[in-house]
mmCIF file of C-alpha atoms in Angstrom:
data_model
loop_
_atom_site.group_PDB
_atom_site.id
_atom_site.type_symbol
_atom_site.label_atom_id
_atom_site.label_comp_id
_atom_site.label_asym_id
_atom_site.label_seq_id
_atom_site.Cartn_x
_atom_site.Cartn_y
_atom_site.Cartn_z
ATOM 1 C CA MET A 1 0.078 0.029 -0.233
ATOM 2 C CA ALA A 2 2.721 2.334 0.795
ATOM 3 C CA LEU A 3 4.279 1.746 -2.566
ATOM 4 C CA LEU A 4 0.690 2.221 -4.036
ATOM 5 C CA SER A 5 0.261 5.561 -2.407
ATOM 6 C CA ARG A 6 4.186 7.116 -3.216
ATOM 7 C CA ILE A 7 2.733 6.286 -7.001
ATOM 8 C CA TYR A 8 -0.771 7.969 -6.807
ATOM 9 C CA PHE A 9 0.697 10.948 -5.113
ATOM 10 C CA ASN A 10 3.763 11.928 -7.591
ATOM 11 C CA ALA A 11 1.319 10.884 -9.972
ATOM 12 C CA VAL A 12 -1.217 13.273 -8.985
ATOM 13 C CA PHE A 13 0.929 16.153 -8.505
ATOM 14 C CA GLY A 14 2.712 15.396 -11.717
ATOM 15 C CA ALA A 15 -0.689 15.760 -13.699
ATOM 16 C CA LEU A 16 -0.956 18.871 -11.635
ATOM 17 C CA GLY A 17 1.907 20.363 -12.642
ATOM 18 C CA GLY A 18 1.192 19.672 -16.331
ATOM 19 C CA LEU A 19 -2.134 21.496 -16.481
ATOM 20 C CA LEU A 20 -0.703 23.972 -14.625
ATOM 21 C CA GLY A 21 1.989 24.430 -17.397
ATOM 22 C CA TRP A 22 -0.561 23.973 -20.106
ATOM 23 C CA MET A 23 -2.417 27.244 -18.250
ATOM 24 C CA LEU A 24 0.978 29.313 -18.126
ATOM 25 C CA PHE A 25 1.755 28.540 -21.650
ATOM 26 C CA GLY A 26 -1.819 29.667 -23.043
ATOM 27 C CA ILE A 27 -0.738 32.972 -21.257
ATOM 28 C CA PHE A 28 2.550 33.299 -22.087
ATOM 29 C CA GLY A 29 3.022 31.685 -25.256
ATOM 30 C CA GLU A 30 1.455 30.177 -28.440
ATOM 31 C CA LYS A 31 -0.169 26.572 -28.105
ATOM 32 C CA ASN A 32 -0.138 25.593 -31.611
ATOM 33 C CA PRO A 33 2.865 27.445 -33.190
ATOM 34 C CA SER A 34 4.184 26.005 -36.299
ATOM 35 C CA SER A 35 6.688 23.583 -36.721
ATOM 36 C CA GLU A 36 8.411 24.375 -39.967
ATOM 37 C CA THR A 37 10.980 27.321 -38.364
ATOM 38 C CA ALA A 38 10.905 25.603 -34.701
ATOM 39 C CA PHE A 39 13.964 23.858 -35.387
ATOM 40 C CA LEU A 40 16.009 27.591 -35.659
ATOM 41 C CA PHE A 41 16.704 28.554 -32.554
ATOM 42 C CA PHE A 42 16.350 32.529 -33.375
ATOM 43 C CA THR A 43 12.841 32.549 -34.788
ATOM 44 C CA HIS A 44 9.472 33.471 -33.327
ATOM 45 C CA GLU A 45 8.433 29.481 -33.554
ATOM 46 C CA GLY A 46 11.797 28.385 -31.960
ATOM 47 C CA LEU A 47 11.714 30.632 -29.184
ATOM 48 C CA ASN A 48 7.862 29.986 -28.714
ATOM 49 C CA TRP A 49 8.872 26.418 -28.284
ATOM 50 C CA LEU A 50 11.597 27.024 -25.714
ATOM 51 C CA LEU A 51 9.390 29.066 -24.059
ATOM 52 C CA GLY A 52 6.587 26.458 -23.914
ATOM 53 C CA GLY A 53 8.752 24.155 -23.056
ATOM 54 C CA ALA A 54 10.574 25.716 -20.584
ATOM 55 C CA VAL A 55 6.811 26.645 -18.482
ATOM 56 C CA ILE A 56 5.769 23.125 -18.722
ATOM 57 C CA GLY A 57 8.565 21.695 -17.322
ATOM 58 C CA GLY A 58 9.348 24.119 -14.654
ATOM 59 C CA ALA A 59 5.666 23.778 -13.403
ATOM 60 C CA ILE A 60 6.079 19.708 -13.719
ATOM 61 C CA GLY A 61 9.135 19.939 -11.995
ATOM 62 C CA TYR A 62 7.743 22.123 -9.233
ATOM 63 C CA PHE A 63 4.992 19.455 -8.087
ATOM 64 C CA VAL A 64 7.292 16.439 -9.019
ATOM 65 C CA VAL A 65 10.247 17.108 -7.072
ATOM 66 C CA SER A 66 8.657 18.867 -4.016
ATOM 67 C CA VAL A 67 5.776 16.233 -3.669
ATOM 68 C CA GLU A 68 7.823 14.815 -0.368
ATOM 69 C CA ALA A 69 7.900 18.142 1.097
ATOM 70 C CA ILE A 70 4.164 18.737 0.918
ATOM 71 C CA ARG A 71 3.428 15.400 1.795
ATOM 72 C CA ASP A 72 5.614 16.311 5.065
ATOM 73 C CA GLN A 73 4.189 19.797 5.349
ATOM 74 C CA SER A 74 7.289 21.144 5.642
ATOM 75 C CA LEU A 75 7.362 24.662 4.200
ATOM 76 C CA VAL A 76 11.736 24.806 4.413
ATOM 77 C CA ARG A 77 12.050 21.603 2.598
ATOM 78 C CA PHE A 78 9.585 22.439 0.095
ATOM 79 C CA ALA A 79 10.885 26.033 -0.607
ATOM 80 C CA ARG A 80 14.193 24.101 -1.238
ATOM 81 C CA LEU A 81 12.858 21.498 -3.314
ATOM 82 C CA ALA A 82 10.777 23.030 -5.333
ATOM 83 C CA SER A 83 13.247 25.805 -6.233
ATOM 84 C CA TYR A 84 15.180 22.841 -7.653
ATOM 85 C CA GLY A 85 12.228 21.123 -9.389
ATOM 86 C CA VAL A 86 11.248 24.503 -11.451
ATOM 87 C CA LEU A 87 15.006 25.381 -12.712
ATOM 88 C CA LEU A 88 16.119 22.161 -13.722
ATOM 89 C CA GLY A 89 12.580 21.310 -15.088
ATOM 90 C CA ALA A 90 12.618 24.261 -16.875
ATOM 91 C CA VAL A 91 15.799 23.606 -18.685
ATOM 92 C CA GLY A 92 15.193 19.916 -18.966
ATOM 93 C CA GLY A 93 11.568 21.215 -20.731
ATOM 94 C CA ALA A 94 13.015 23.643 -23.256
ATOM 95 C CA LEU A 95 15.494 21.330 -24.045
ATOM 96 C CA GLY A 96 12.869 18.724 -24.668
ATOM 97 C CA MET A 97 10.236 20.562 -26.439
ATOM 98 C CA TYR A 98 13.418 21.889 -28.775
ATOM 99 C CA LEU A 99 14.580 18.374 -29.060
ATOM 100 C CA GLY A 100 11.202 16.652 -29.887
ATOM 101 C CA GLU A 101 10.617 19.090 -32.805
ATOM 102 C CA GLN A 102 13.748 18.891 -34.252
ATOM 103 C CA VAL A 103 13.564 15.082 -34.240
ATOM 104 C CA ASN A 104 9.786 15.793 -35.650
ATOM 105 C CA TYR A 105 11.109 18.374 -38.049
ATOM 106 C CA LEU A 106 14.281 15.549 -39.363
ATOM 107 C CA PHE A 107 11.471 12.789 -39.793
ATOM 108 C CA VAL A 108 9.351 15.167 -41.936
ATOM 109 C CA ARG A 109 12.234 15.832 -44.016
ATOM 110 C CA LEU A 110 12.935 12.301 -44.667
ATOM 111 C CA SER A 111 9.253 11.410 -44.786
ATOM 112 C CA ALA A 112 9.506 14.119 -47.689
ATOM 113 C CA GLY A 113 12.296 12.290 -49.451
ATOM 114 C CA ALA A 114 10.360 9.431 -49.599
ATOM 115 C CA GLU A 115 7.272 11.055 -51.035
ATOM 116 C CA LEU A 116 5.337 10.716 -48.268
ATOM 117 C CA GLN A 117 3.312 14.036 -46.902
ATOM 118 C CA ARG A 118 3.688 13.648 -44.011
ATOM 119 C CA PRO A 119 5.788 11.237 -40.995
ATOM 120 C CA SER A 120 3.493 8.511 -39.748
ATOM 121 C CA LEU A 121 2.171 9.217 -36.226
ATOM 122 C CA LEU A 122 4.516 6.405 -34.837
ATOM 123 C CA LEU A 123 7.581 8.413 -36.136
ATOM 124 C CA THR A 124 6.141 11.385 -34.220
ATOM 125 C CA MET A 125 5.314 9.760 -30.920
ATOM 126 C CA LEU A 126 8.733 8.528 -31.279
ATOM 127 C CA GLY A 127 10.667 12.010 -31.779
ATOM 128 C CA ARG A 128 8.109 13.295 -28.681
ATOM 129 C CA GLY A 129 8.869 11.174 -26.359
ATOM 130 C CA LEU A 130 12.393 10.999 -27.021
ATOM 131 C CA GLY A 131 12.498 15.132 -26.680
ATOM 132 C CA TRP A 132 10.486 15.056 -23.323
ATOM 133 C CA SER A 133 12.795 12.220 -21.968
ATOM 134 C CA ILE A 134 15.021 15.167 -21.331
ATOM 135 C CA LEU A 135 12.677 16.834 -19.072
ATOM 136 C CA GLY A 136 12.313 13.197 -17.208
ATOM 137 C CA VAL A 137 15.492 13.139 -17.339
ATOM 138 C CA ALA A 138 16.404 17.010 -15.422
ATOM 139 C CA ILE A 139 13.061 16.290 -13.253
ATOM 140 C CA GLY A 140 14.947 12.826 -11.875
ATOM 141 C CA MET A 141 18.198 14.459 -11.316
ATOM 142 C CA SER A 142 16.928 17.253 -9.510
ATOM 143 C CA GLU A 143 15.138 15.193 -7.162
ATOM 144 C CA GLY A 144 18.618 13.468 -6.145
ATOM 145 C CA ILE A 145 20.405 16.794 -6.375
ATOM 146 C CA ALA A 146 17.695 18.651 -3.888
ATOM 147 C CA ALA A 147 17.884 14.928 -1.586
ATOM 148 C CA ARG A 148 21.702 15.498 -1.670
ATOM 149 C CA SER A 149 21.879 11.603 -2.524
ATOM 150 C CA LEU A 150 23.501 9.808 -5.619
ATOM 151 C CA GLY A 151 21.345 6.508 -5.169
ATOM 152 C CA ARG A 152 17.893 9.280 -5.456
ATOM 153 C CA PHE A 153 20.011 10.555 -8.086
ATOM 154 C CA SER A 154 20.541 7.873 -9.947
ATOM 155 C CA TYR A 155 17.056 6.356 -9.366
ATOM 156 C CA GLY A 156 15.237 9.290 -10.394
ATOM 157 C CA THR A 157 16.951 9.780 -13.544
ATOM 158 C CA LEU A 158 15.904 6.289 -14.490
ATOM 159 C CA GLY A 159 12.640 6.521 -13.656
ATOM 160 C CA GLY A 160 12.367 10.938 -15.173
ATOM 161 C CA LEU A 161 13.431 9.078 -18.313
ATOM 162 C CA LEU A 162 11.263 6.054 -18.758
ATOM 163 C CA GLY A 163 8.202 8.296 -17.451
ATOM 164 C CA GLY A 164 9.376 11.461 -19.864
ATOM 165 C CA PHE A 165 9.303 8.665 -23.193
ATOM 166 C CA VAL A 166 6.381 7.236 -22.230
ATOM 167 C CA GLY A 167 4.271 10.429 -21.370
ATOM 168 C CA GLY A 168 5.880 12.059 -24.613
ATOM 169 C CA MET A 169 4.318 9.864 -26.859
ATOM 170 C CA LEU A 170 1.222 9.737 -25.166
ATOM 171 C CA PHE A 171 1.189 13.579 -25.147
ATOM 172 C CA GLU A 172 1.878 13.228 -28.729
ATOM 173 C CA LEU A 173 -1.015 10.714 -29.340
ATOM 174 C CA PHE A 174 -3.705 13.026 -27.991
ATOM 175 C CA TYR A 175 -2.030 16.609 -29.212
ATOM 176 C CA SER A 176 -2.578 14.654 -32.662
ATOM 177 C CA PHE A 177 -5.775 13.172 -32.446
ATOM 178 C CA GLY A 178 -7.332 16.538 -30.817
ATOM 179 C CA GLY A 179 -5.382 18.811 -33.274
ATOM 180 C CA THR A 180 -5.385 22.304 -32.449
ATOM 181 C CA SER A 181 -7.922 21.581 -29.508
ATOM 182 C CA TYR A 182 -7.412 23.103 -26.513
ATOM 183 C CA PHE A 183 -8.646 20.192 -24.424
ATOM 184 C CA TRP A 184 -6.375 17.542 -25.717
ATOM 185 C CA SER A 185 -3.350 19.064 -25.747
ATOM 186 C CA ALA A 186 -4.316 20.090 -21.949
ATOM 187 C CA LEU A 187 -4.943 16.165 -21.527
ATOM 188 C CA GLY A 188 -1.754 15.119 -23.099
ATOM 189 C CA LEU A 189 -0.083 17.430 -20.710
ATOM 190 C CA VAL A 190 -1.746 16.190 -17.787
ATOM 191 C CA ILE A 191 -0.854 12.342 -18.676
ATOM 192 C CA LEU A 192 3.070 13.407 -19.366
ATOM 193 C CA GLY A 193 3.424 14.663 -15.912
ATOM 194 C CA ALA A 194 1.279 11.749 -14.484
ATOM 195 C CA CYS A 195 3.648 9.583 -16.629
ATOM 196 C CA ILE A 196 7.173 11.084 -15.099
ATOM 197 C CA GLY A 197 5.884 11.585 -11.425
ATOM 198 C CA SER A 198 4.586 7.773 -11.077
ATOM 199 C CA LEU A 199 7.157 5.760 -12.903
ATOM 200 C CA SER A 200 9.913 8.485 -11.307
ATOM 201 C CA ALA A 201 8.073 6.946 -7.788
ATOM 202 C CA LEU A 202 7.977 3.447 -8.968
ATOM 203 C CA VAL A 203 11.523 2.975 -10.236
ATOM 204 C CA GLN A 204 13.092 4.430 -6.910
ATOM 205 C CA ALA A 205 11.073 2.136 -4.869
ATOM 206 C CA VAL A 206 11.757 -0.524 -6.764
ATOM 207 C CA PHE A 207 15.543 -0.107 -6.411
ATOM 208 C CA GLN A 208 15.731 1.547 -2.876
ATOM 209 C CA PRO A 209 18.237 -0.633 -0.629
ATOM 210 C CA ALA A 210 16.068 -0.574 2.187
ATOM 211 C CA CYS A 211 13.445 1.590 4.157
ATOM 212 C CA LEU A 212 11.964 2.897 7.414
ATOM 213 C CA ARG A 213 7.905 2.195 7.640
ATOM 214 C CA VAL A 214 5.933 4.531 10.222
ATOM 215 C CA LEU A 215 3.864 1.893 12.054
ATOM 216 C CA ARG A 216 2.396 4.600 14.371
ATOM 217 C CA GLY A 217 2.893 8.746 14.865
ATOM 218 C CA TRP A 218 2.988 11.057 12.157
ATOM 219 C CA GLN A 219 2.850 9.992 8.646
ATOM 220 C CA GLU A 220 1.457 6.345 9.540
ATOM 221 C CA GLY A 221 1.838 4.194 7.157
ATOM 222 C CA ARG A 222 4.471 6.146 5.171
ATOM 223 C CA GLU A 223 7.482 4.836 3.561
ATOM 224 C CA TYR A 224 10.616 6.183 3.660
ATOM 225 C CA PRO A 225 13.703 4.950 1.540
ATOM 226 C CA LEU A 226 17.182 5.350 3.200
ATOM 227 C CA GLU A 227 19.287 6.323 0.131
ATOM 228 C CA LYS A 228 21.927 8.149 1.538
ATOM 229 C CA PRO A 229 25.034 7.236 3.594
ATOM 230 C CA ALA A 230 23.639 8.641 6.337
ATOM 231 C CA SER A 231 19.768 9.728 7.260
ATOM 232 C CA LEU A 232 18.784 12.069 9.659
ATOM 233 C CA LEU A 233 15.311 11.604 12.101
ATOM 234 C CA GLY A 234 13.943 14.277 13.861
ATOM 235 C CA ARG A 235 11.858 17.353 13.838
ATOM 236 C CA GLU A 236 14.118 19.532 11.849
ATOM 237 C CA GLU A 237 12.838 20.857 8.887
ATOM 238 C CA HIS A 238 15.629 19.873 7.447
ATOM 239 C CA ALA A 239 15.516 15.827 8.454
ATOM 240 C CA ASP A 240 15.654 13.491 5.716
ATOM 241 C CA ILE A 241 12.645 11.729 7.892
ATOM 242 C CA ALA A 242 10.694 14.423 9.468
ATOM 243 C CA LEU A 243 9.013 12.856 12.440
ATOM 244 C CA PHE A 244 6.833 16.093 13.224
ATOM 245 C CA ARG A 245 4.281 16.730 16.407
ATOM 246 C CA ASP A 246 5.870 14.778 18.985
ATOM 247 C CA MET A 247 7.806 16.746 21.442
ATOM 248 C CA LYS A 248 9.616 13.674 23.156
ATOM 249 C CA ILE A 249 11.652 13.421 19.472
ATOM 250 C CA GLU A 250 14.712 15.818 19.292
ATOM 251 C CA LYS A 251 15.072 17.925 16.303
ATOM 252 C CA ARG A 252 18.211 15.748 15.275
ATOM 253 C CA HIS A 253 17.381 12.904 17.246
ATOM 254 C CA ALA A 254 19.333 10.249 15.162
ATOM 255 C CA TYR A 255 20.982 8.853 12.247
ATOM 256 C CA VAL A 256 20.876 5.227 10.216
ATOM 257 C CA LYS A 257 24.239 5.337 8.632
ATOM 258 C CA ARG A 258 24.953 2.630 5.642
ATOM 259 C CA ILE A 259 28.213 0.890 6.337
ATOM 260 C CA ASN A 260 28.417 -1.115 3.138
ATOM 261 C CA ASP A 261 25.394 -3.448 3.541
ATOM 262 C CA ARG A 262 24.966 -2.859 6.983
ATOM 263 C CA TYR A 263 22.904 -0.169 8.768
ATOM 264 C CA VAL A 264 23.242 1.211 12.441
ATOM 265 C CA LEU A 265 20.984 3.480 13.886
ATOM 266 C CA VAL A 266 23.061 6.267 15.515
ATOM 267 C CA ASN A 267 21.850 8.063 18.608
ATOM 268 C CA ASN A 268 22.642 11.871 18.139
ATOM 269 C CA ASN A 269 22.813 12.430 22.246
ATOM 270 C CA ALA A 270 18.856 11.860 22.525
ATOM 271 C CA PRO A 271 17.598 10.487 25.693
ATOM 272 C CA ALA A 272 18.354 6.568 25.554
ATOM 273 C CA GLU A 273 14.925 5.946 27.105
ATOM 274 C CA TYR A 274 13.267 7.869 24.021
ATOM 275 C CA THR A 275 15.700 5.966 21.510
ATOM 276 C CA LEU A 276 14.654 2.218 21.252
ATOM 277 C CA VAL A 277 15.310 -0.676 18.719
ATOM 278 C CA ASN A 278 13.254 -3.802 19.862
ATOM 279 C CA ASP A 279 12.206 -2.094 23.199
ATOM 280 C CA ARG A 280 15.583 -1.933 23.849
ATOM 281 C CA PRO A 281 17.589 1.810 24.801
ATOM 282 C CA VAL A 282 19.722 2.674 22.400
ATOM 283 C CA PRO A 283 22.592 5.117 24.129
ATOM 284 C CA GLN A 284 24.779 5.102 21.647
ATOM 285 C CA ALA A 285 24.819 2.959 18.356
ATOM 286 C CA VAL A 286 23.170 -0.451 17.222
ATOM 287 C CA GLU A 287 22.780 -2.524 13.798
ATOM 288 C CA LEU A 288 19.731 -3.015 12.308
ATOM 289 C CA GLN A 289 18.280 -6.220 11.205
ATOM 290 C CA ASP A 290 15.587 -6.563 8.591
ATOM 291 C CA GLY A 291 12.190 -6.577 10.730
ATOM 292 C CA ASP A 292 13.593 -4.420 13.717
ATOM 293 C CA ARG A 293 10.902 -2.224 15.649
ATOM 294 C CA ILE A 294 12.259 1.217 16.253
ATOM 295 C CA GLN A 295 10.822 4.042 18.553
ATOM 296 C CA LEU A 296 11.539 7.691 18.778
ATOM 297 C CA GLY A 297 9.267 8.984 21.103
ATOM 298 C CA ASN A 298 6.331 7.699 20.718
ATOM 299 C CA VAL A 299 6.993 7.234 16.943
ATOM 300 C CA VAL A 300 7.523 3.577 15.800
ATOM 301 C CA LEU A 301 8.741 2.581 12.795
ATOM 302 C CA ARG A 302 9.931 -0.564 11.007
ATOM 303 C CA PHE A 303 13.368 -1.157 9.354
ATOM 304 C CA GLN A 304 12.842 -3.226 6.299
ATOM 305 C CA LEU A 305 15.786 -4.765 4.153
ATOM 306 C CA ARG A 306 14.348 -4.625 0.106
ATOM 307 C CA ALA A 307 16.743 -7.780 -0.631
ATOM 308 C CA ALA A 308 15.421 -9.741 2.731
ATOM 309 C CA ALA A 309 11.898 -9.006 1.388
ATOM 310 C CA ASN A 310 12.926 -10.591 -2.227
ATOM 311 C CA ARG A 311 14.083 -13.351 -0.599
ATOM 312 C CA GLN A 312 10.615 -14.056 0.985
ATOM 313 C CA ARG A 313 9.126 -13.207 -2.078
ATOM 314 C CA ARG A 314 10.916 -16.242 -3.421
ATOM 315 C CA LYS A 315 10.801 -18.590 -1.066
ATOM 316 C CA PRO A 316 8.669 -21.476 -2.132
ATOM 317 C CA ALA A 317 5.830 -22.370 -0.202
ATOM 318 C CA PRO A 318 5.606 -25.399 1.546
ATOM 319 C CA GLN A 319 3.591 -28.487 0.032
ATOM 320 C CA PRO A 320 0.356 -29.897 1.824
ATOM 321 C CA GLY A 321 1.544 -32.766 3.938
ATOM 322 C CA VAL A 322 5.520 -31.895 3.713
ATOM 323 C CA LEU A 323 6.954 -30.987 7.034
ATOM 324 C CA VAL A 324 9.577 -28.342 6.739
ATOM 325 C CA PRO A 325 12.619 -28.494 9.517
ATOM 326 C CA PRO A 326 13.349 -25.859 12.121
ATOM 327 C CA LYS A 327 16.397 -23.801 11.131
ATOM 328 C CA PRO A 328 19.274 -24.668 13.593
ATOM 329 C CA ARG A 329 19.657 -21.688 16.173
#
């Protein structure tokens, strides 16, 4: 459920970003400029495509990159993450829109040489997918840069690439189907944003090495990936795992540090009676095992390893009538 919830929120906020981008493009630019001279930077059409891509990319990046801060209701983190999303999303969107038009123009020239009136829909969808994949890459990169996480940078980039490519192809499908209709172009951008947001979240969730799941307290049911060498837990706005509304939790309560394939909970000078692992106080540090129950203040979390979850899923079910010998102690 936590994975579905994460994908859902990313898809919804990405779709809102696509809709906002369409609305802003309608104010600042022309929605249906000619493509014949768009391959030139310093023409009205070329600059219009760059402006449109920057506006759309910035709007989608604004929502997708800051969705975690919005869910945490953290204003400071929201401002920082949204700024990265807007700036890098605008650059990626401008390059993506421009590249998509260049590829489409190339297909038009090749089709004209082959005595075809216009390229097939599949070719135009491919060109738009290649172009918008740059936007997806920029948004995925901005998530990693904003979180200062190499893991999120790589997983987000891959997810954004896939989301941008799929969303770009669907965008061109609806755009071509509707012609100059504003409704179909808006729907295409909504689907583009939803694809970038959802696939980025899916890839990150699939490849995350470990996570903390909230069993009780603030954001119950939420999963926080452990993708950094050291993840901060506490009430501080900049905490990687923000645990608000519990005054027994210090602002910088503890860290979960990754050492090779091991994870260690390190008490950051917080009271040991409010820092428990499996109901045992942790005055300094303790190595975590899959399934360990962590309690900070009144908040209870569970440590989960992806490798252990995969092993559990691959474990064959016992056949009826067959006794499974117990594991040696």
